[in-house]
CSV table of N, CA, C and O in Angstrom, one decimal:
chain,number,residue,atom,x,y,z
Z,288,MET,N,1.1,-1.1,0.2
Z,288,MET,CA,0.1,0.4,0.1
Z,288,MET,C,1.0,1.2,-0.5
Z,288,MET,O,0.8,2.3,-0.7
Z,289,GLU,N,2.1,0.9,1.0
Z,289,GLU,CA,3.0,2.4,0.8
Z,289,GLU,C,3.9,2.2,-0.4
Z,289,GLU,O,3.8,3.2,-0.7
Z,290,GLU,N,3.9,1.1,-1.0
Z,290,GLU,CA,4.6,1.8,-1.9
Z,290,GLU,C,4.4,2.6,-3.4
Z,290,GLU,O,4.0,3.2,-4.0
Z,291,LYS,N,2.3,2.0,-3.6
Z,291,LYS,CA,1.4,3.0,-4.2
Z,291,LYS,C,1.3,4.0,-4.3
Z,291,LYS,O,1.4,5.1,-5.0
Z,292,ILE,N,1.2,4.5,-2.5
Z,292,ILE,CA,1.8,6.1,-2.0
Z,292,ILE,C,2.3,6.9,-2.5
Z,292,ILE,O,2.7,7.5,-2.6
Z,293,PHE,N,3.8,6.4,-2.4
Z,293,PHE,CA,4.9,6.8,-2.8
Z,293,PHE,C,4.7,6.8,-4.7
Z,293,PHE,O,5.5,8.3,-5.0
Z,294,LYS,N,4.4,6.0,-5.4
Z,294,LYS,CA,4.1,6.3,-6.8
Z,294,LYS,C,3.6,7.4,-7.3
Z,294,LYS,O,3.9,7.7,-8.2
Z,295,THR,N,2.7,7.5,-6.2
Z,295,THR,CA,1.5,8.3,-6.7
Z,295,THR,C,2.3,9.7,-6.0
Z,295,THR,O,2.3,10.8,-7.2
Z,296,MET,N,3.0,9.7,-5.2
Z,296,MET,CA,3.6,11.1,-5.2
Z,296,MET,C,4.4,11.5,-5.9
Z,296,MET,O,4.4,13.1,-6.0
Z,297,ARG,N,5.5,10.5,-6.4
Z,297,ARG,CA,6.1,10.8,-7.1
Z,297,ARG,C,6.0,10.9,-8.5
Z,297,ARG,O,6.4,12.5,-9.2
Z,298,GLY,N,4.8,10.5,-9.6
Z,298,GLY,CA,4.2,10.8,-10.5
Z,298,GLY,C,3.9,12.7,-10.2
Z,298,GLY,O,4.4,13.3,-11.1
Z,299,THR,N,2.8,12.8,-9.1
Z,299,THR,CA,2.4,13.9,-9.1
Z,299,THR,C,2.8,15.0,-8.7
Z,299,THR,O,3.3,16.1,-9.5
Z,300,GLY,N,4.7,14.8,-7.9
Z,300,GLY,CA,5.6,15.9,-8.0
Z,300,GLY,C,6.0,15.3,-9.5
Z,300,GLY,O,6.9,17.3,-9.8
Z,301,ALA,N,6.0,15.3,-10.5
Z,301,ALA,CA,6.5,15.5,-11.6
Z,301,ALA,C,6.1,16.4,-12.9
Z,301,ALA,O,6.1,16.8,-13.6
Z,302,LEU,N,4.6,16.1,-12.2
Z,302,LEU,CA,3.6,16.4,-13.2
Z,302,LEU,C,3.5,17.9,-12.8
Z,302,LEU,O,3.4,18.8,-14.0
Z,303,ASN,N,4.1,18.7,-11.7
Z,303,ASN,CA,3.9,19.7,-10.9
Z,303,ASN,C,4.9,20.7,-11.3
Z,303,ASN,O,4.4,22.0,-12.0
Z,304,ILE,N,5.9,19.5,-11.6
Z,304,ILE,CA,7.1,20.7,-12.0
Z,304,ILE,C,7.3,20.8,-13.1
Z,304,ILE,O,7.6,21.8,-13.9
Z,305,ALA,N,6.4,19.4,-13.8
Z,305,ALA,CA,7.0,19.6,-15.5
Z,305,ALA,C,5.6,21.1,-16.3
Z,305,ALA,O,6.1,21.8,-17.1
Z,306,LEU,N,4.6,21.0,-15.2
Z,306,LEU,CA,3.4,22.0,-15.5
Z,306,LEU,C,4.4,23.5,-15.4
Z,306,LEU,O,4.0,24.7,-15.9
Z,307,GLY,N,4.7,23.5,-14.0
Z,307,GLY,CA,5.3,24.9,-14.0
Z,307,GLY,C,6.5,25.3,-14.8
Z,307,GLY,O,6.4,26.8,-14.6
Z,308,VAL,N,7.1,24.7,-15.0
Z,308,VAL,CA,8.4,25.4,-16.3
Z,308,VAL,C,7.7,25.2,-17.3
Z,308,VAL,O,7.7,26.5,-18.6
Z,309,VAL,N,6.2,25.2,-17.6
Z,309,VAL,CA,5.0,25.1,-19.1
Z,309,VAL,C,4.8,26.3,-18.7
Z,309,VAL,O,5.1,27.4,-20.1
Z,310,LEU,N,4.2,27.2,-17.6
Z,310,LEU,CA,3.6,27.7,-17.0
Z,310,LEU,C,4.8,29.3,-17.0
Z,310,LEU,O,4.6,30.7,-17.6
Z,311,LEU,N,5.9,28.7,-17.0
Z,311,LEU,CA,6.6,30.2,-17.2
Z,311,LEU,C,7.2,30.4,-17.7
Z,311,LEU,O,7.0,32.0,-18.7
Z,312,VAL,N,7.1,29.5,-18.8
Z,312,VAL,CA,7.8,29.6,-20.5
Z,312,VAL,C,6.6,30.6,-20.8
Z,312,VAL,O,6.5,31.6,-21.6
Z,313,VAL,N,5.2,30.0,-20.8
Z,313,VAL,CA,4.1,30.7,-21.2
Z,313,VAL,C,4.2,31.9,-20.7
Z,313,VAL,O,3.7,33.3,-21.4
Z,314,GLY,N,4.5,31.9,-19.3
Z,314,GLY,CA,3.8,33.6,-18.9
Z,314,GLY,C,5.4,34.1,-19.7
Z,314,GLY,O,4.9,35.5,-19.9
Z,315,LEU,N,6.3,34.0,-19.7
Z,315,LEU,CA,7.2,34.8,-20.0
Z,315,LEU,C,7.1,35.7,-21.6
Z,315,LEU,O,7.5,36.9,-22.3
Z,316,ALA,N,6.8,34.6,-22.2
Z,316,ALA,CA,6.5,34.6,-23.4
Z,316,ALA,C,5.5,35.9,-23.8
Z,316,ALA,O,5.5,36.9,-24.6
Z,317,SER,N,4.4,35.9,-23.3
Z,317,SER,CA,3.2,36.4,-23.5
Z,317,SER,C,3.5,37.2,-22.7
Z,317,SER,O,2.9,38.9,-22.9
Z,318,GLY,N,4.3,37.5,-21.6
Z,318,GLY,CA,4.7,39.4,-20.7
Z,318,GLY,C,5.5,40.2,-22.2
Z,318,GLY,O,4.9,41.0,-22.2
Z,319,ILE,N,6.6,39.4,-22.8
Z,319,ILE,CA,7.4,39.7,-23.5
Z,319,ILE,C,6.5,41.1,-25.1
Z,319,ILE,O,6.7,41.4,-25.2
Z,320,LEU,N,5.3,39.1,-25.3
Z,320,LEU,CA,4.9,40.1,-26.4
Z,320,LEU,C,3.8,41.5,-26.1
Z,320,LEU,O,3.0,42.3,-26.2
Z,321,MET,N,3.4,41.3,-24.5
Z,321,MET,CA,2.3,42.4,-24.1
Z,321,MET,C,3.1,43.7,-24.3
Z,321,MET,O,2.8,44.6,-24.5
Z,322,ILE,N,4.8,43.6,-24.0
Z,322,ILE,CA,5.3,44.7,-23.7
Z,322,ILE,C,5.7,45.3,-25.2
Z,322,ILE,O,5.8,46.6,-25.3
Z,323,ILE,N,5.4,44.5,-25.8
Z,323,ILE,CA,6.5,45.2,-27.5
Z,323,ILE,C,4.7,45.7,-28.6
Z,323,ILE,O,5.1,46.5,-28.7
Z,324,GLY,N,3.7,45.2,-27.8
Z,324,GLY,CA,2.9,45.2,-28.2
Z,324,GLY,C,2.4,46.4,-27.7
Z,324,GLY,O,2.1,47.7,-28.3
Z,325,GLY,N,2.1,47.4,-26.0
Z,325,GLY,CA,2.5,48.2,-25.9
Z,325,GLY,C,3.0,49.3,-26.4
Z,325,GLY,O,3.3,50.4,-26.3
Z,326,ALA,N,4.5,49.0,-26.7
Z,326,ALA,CA,5.8,50.1,-27.1
Z,326,ALA,C,5.0,50.3,-28.0
Z,326,ALA,O,5.4,51.3,-29.2
Z,327,LYS,N,4.8,49.1,-29.3
Z,327,LYS,CA,4.1,49.4,-30.4
Z,327,LYS,C,2.8,51.1,-30.0
Z,327,LYS,O,2.8,51.4,-31.8
Z,328,LEU,N,2.0,50.7,-29.6
Z,328,LEU,CA,0.2,51.3,-29.2
Z,328,LEU,C,1.3,52.8,-28.8
Z,328,LEU,O,0.3,53.4,-29.4
Z,329,LEU,N,2.4,52.9,-28.4
Z,329,LEU,CA,2.9,54.3,-27.2
Z,329,LEU,C,3.8,55.1,-28.7
Z,329,LEU,O,3.2,56.2,-29.1
Z,330,SER,N,4.6,53.9,-29.4
Z,330,SER,CA,4.8,54.5,-31.2
Z,330,SER,C,3.9,55.0,-31.1
Z,330,SER,O,4.2,56.1,-32.1
Z,331,GLY,N,3.0,54.5,-31.9
Z,331,GLY,CA,2.2,55.2,-33.2
Z,331,GLY,C,1.2,56.2,-32.8
Z,331,GLY,O,0.5,56.0,-33.4
Z,332,LYS,N,1.0,56.5,-31.1
Z,332,LYS,CA,0.3,57.5,-30.8
Z,332,LYS,C,-0.1,58.8,-31.8
Z,332,LYS,O,-1.0,59.3,-31.7
Z,333,SER,N,1.3,59.1,-32.0
Z,333,SER,CA,1.1,60.6,-32.7
Z,333,SER,C,1.0,60.9,-33.7
Z,333,SER,O,0.9,61.1,-34.4
Z,334,LYS,N,1.0,59.6,-34.6
Z,334,LYS,CA,-0.3,59.0,-36.0
Z,334,LYS,C,-1.6,59.7,-35.3
Z,334,LYS,O,-1.9,59.2,-37.1
Z,335,ILE,N,-1.8,59.3,-34.7
Z,335,ILE,CA,-3.8,59.7,-34.9
Z,335,ILE,C,-4.2,60.3,-34.7
Z,335,ILE,O,-3.5,61.3,-34.2
Z,336,MET,N,-4.8,61.3,-35.4
Z,336,MET,CA,-5.7,62.7,-35.7
Z,336,MET,C,-7.2,61.8,-35.3
Z,336,MET,O,-7.8,61.0,-35.9
Z,337,PHE,N,-7.3,62.8,-34.7
Z,337,PHE,CA,-9.3,62.9,-33.7
Z,337,PHE,C,-9.7,64.1,-34.3
Z,337,PHE,O,-9.5,65.5,-35.3
């Protein structure tokens, strides 16, 4: 019984680490894209006429 618990804990830990790495990469990429998009909007605001 205890061996099954340890296997489950090992699998869960590995999954959490893998998901953490994926979320870190996705978060970093989306943050960079948002900064680039914001910079383009700020640089182009002088071209807008109302």
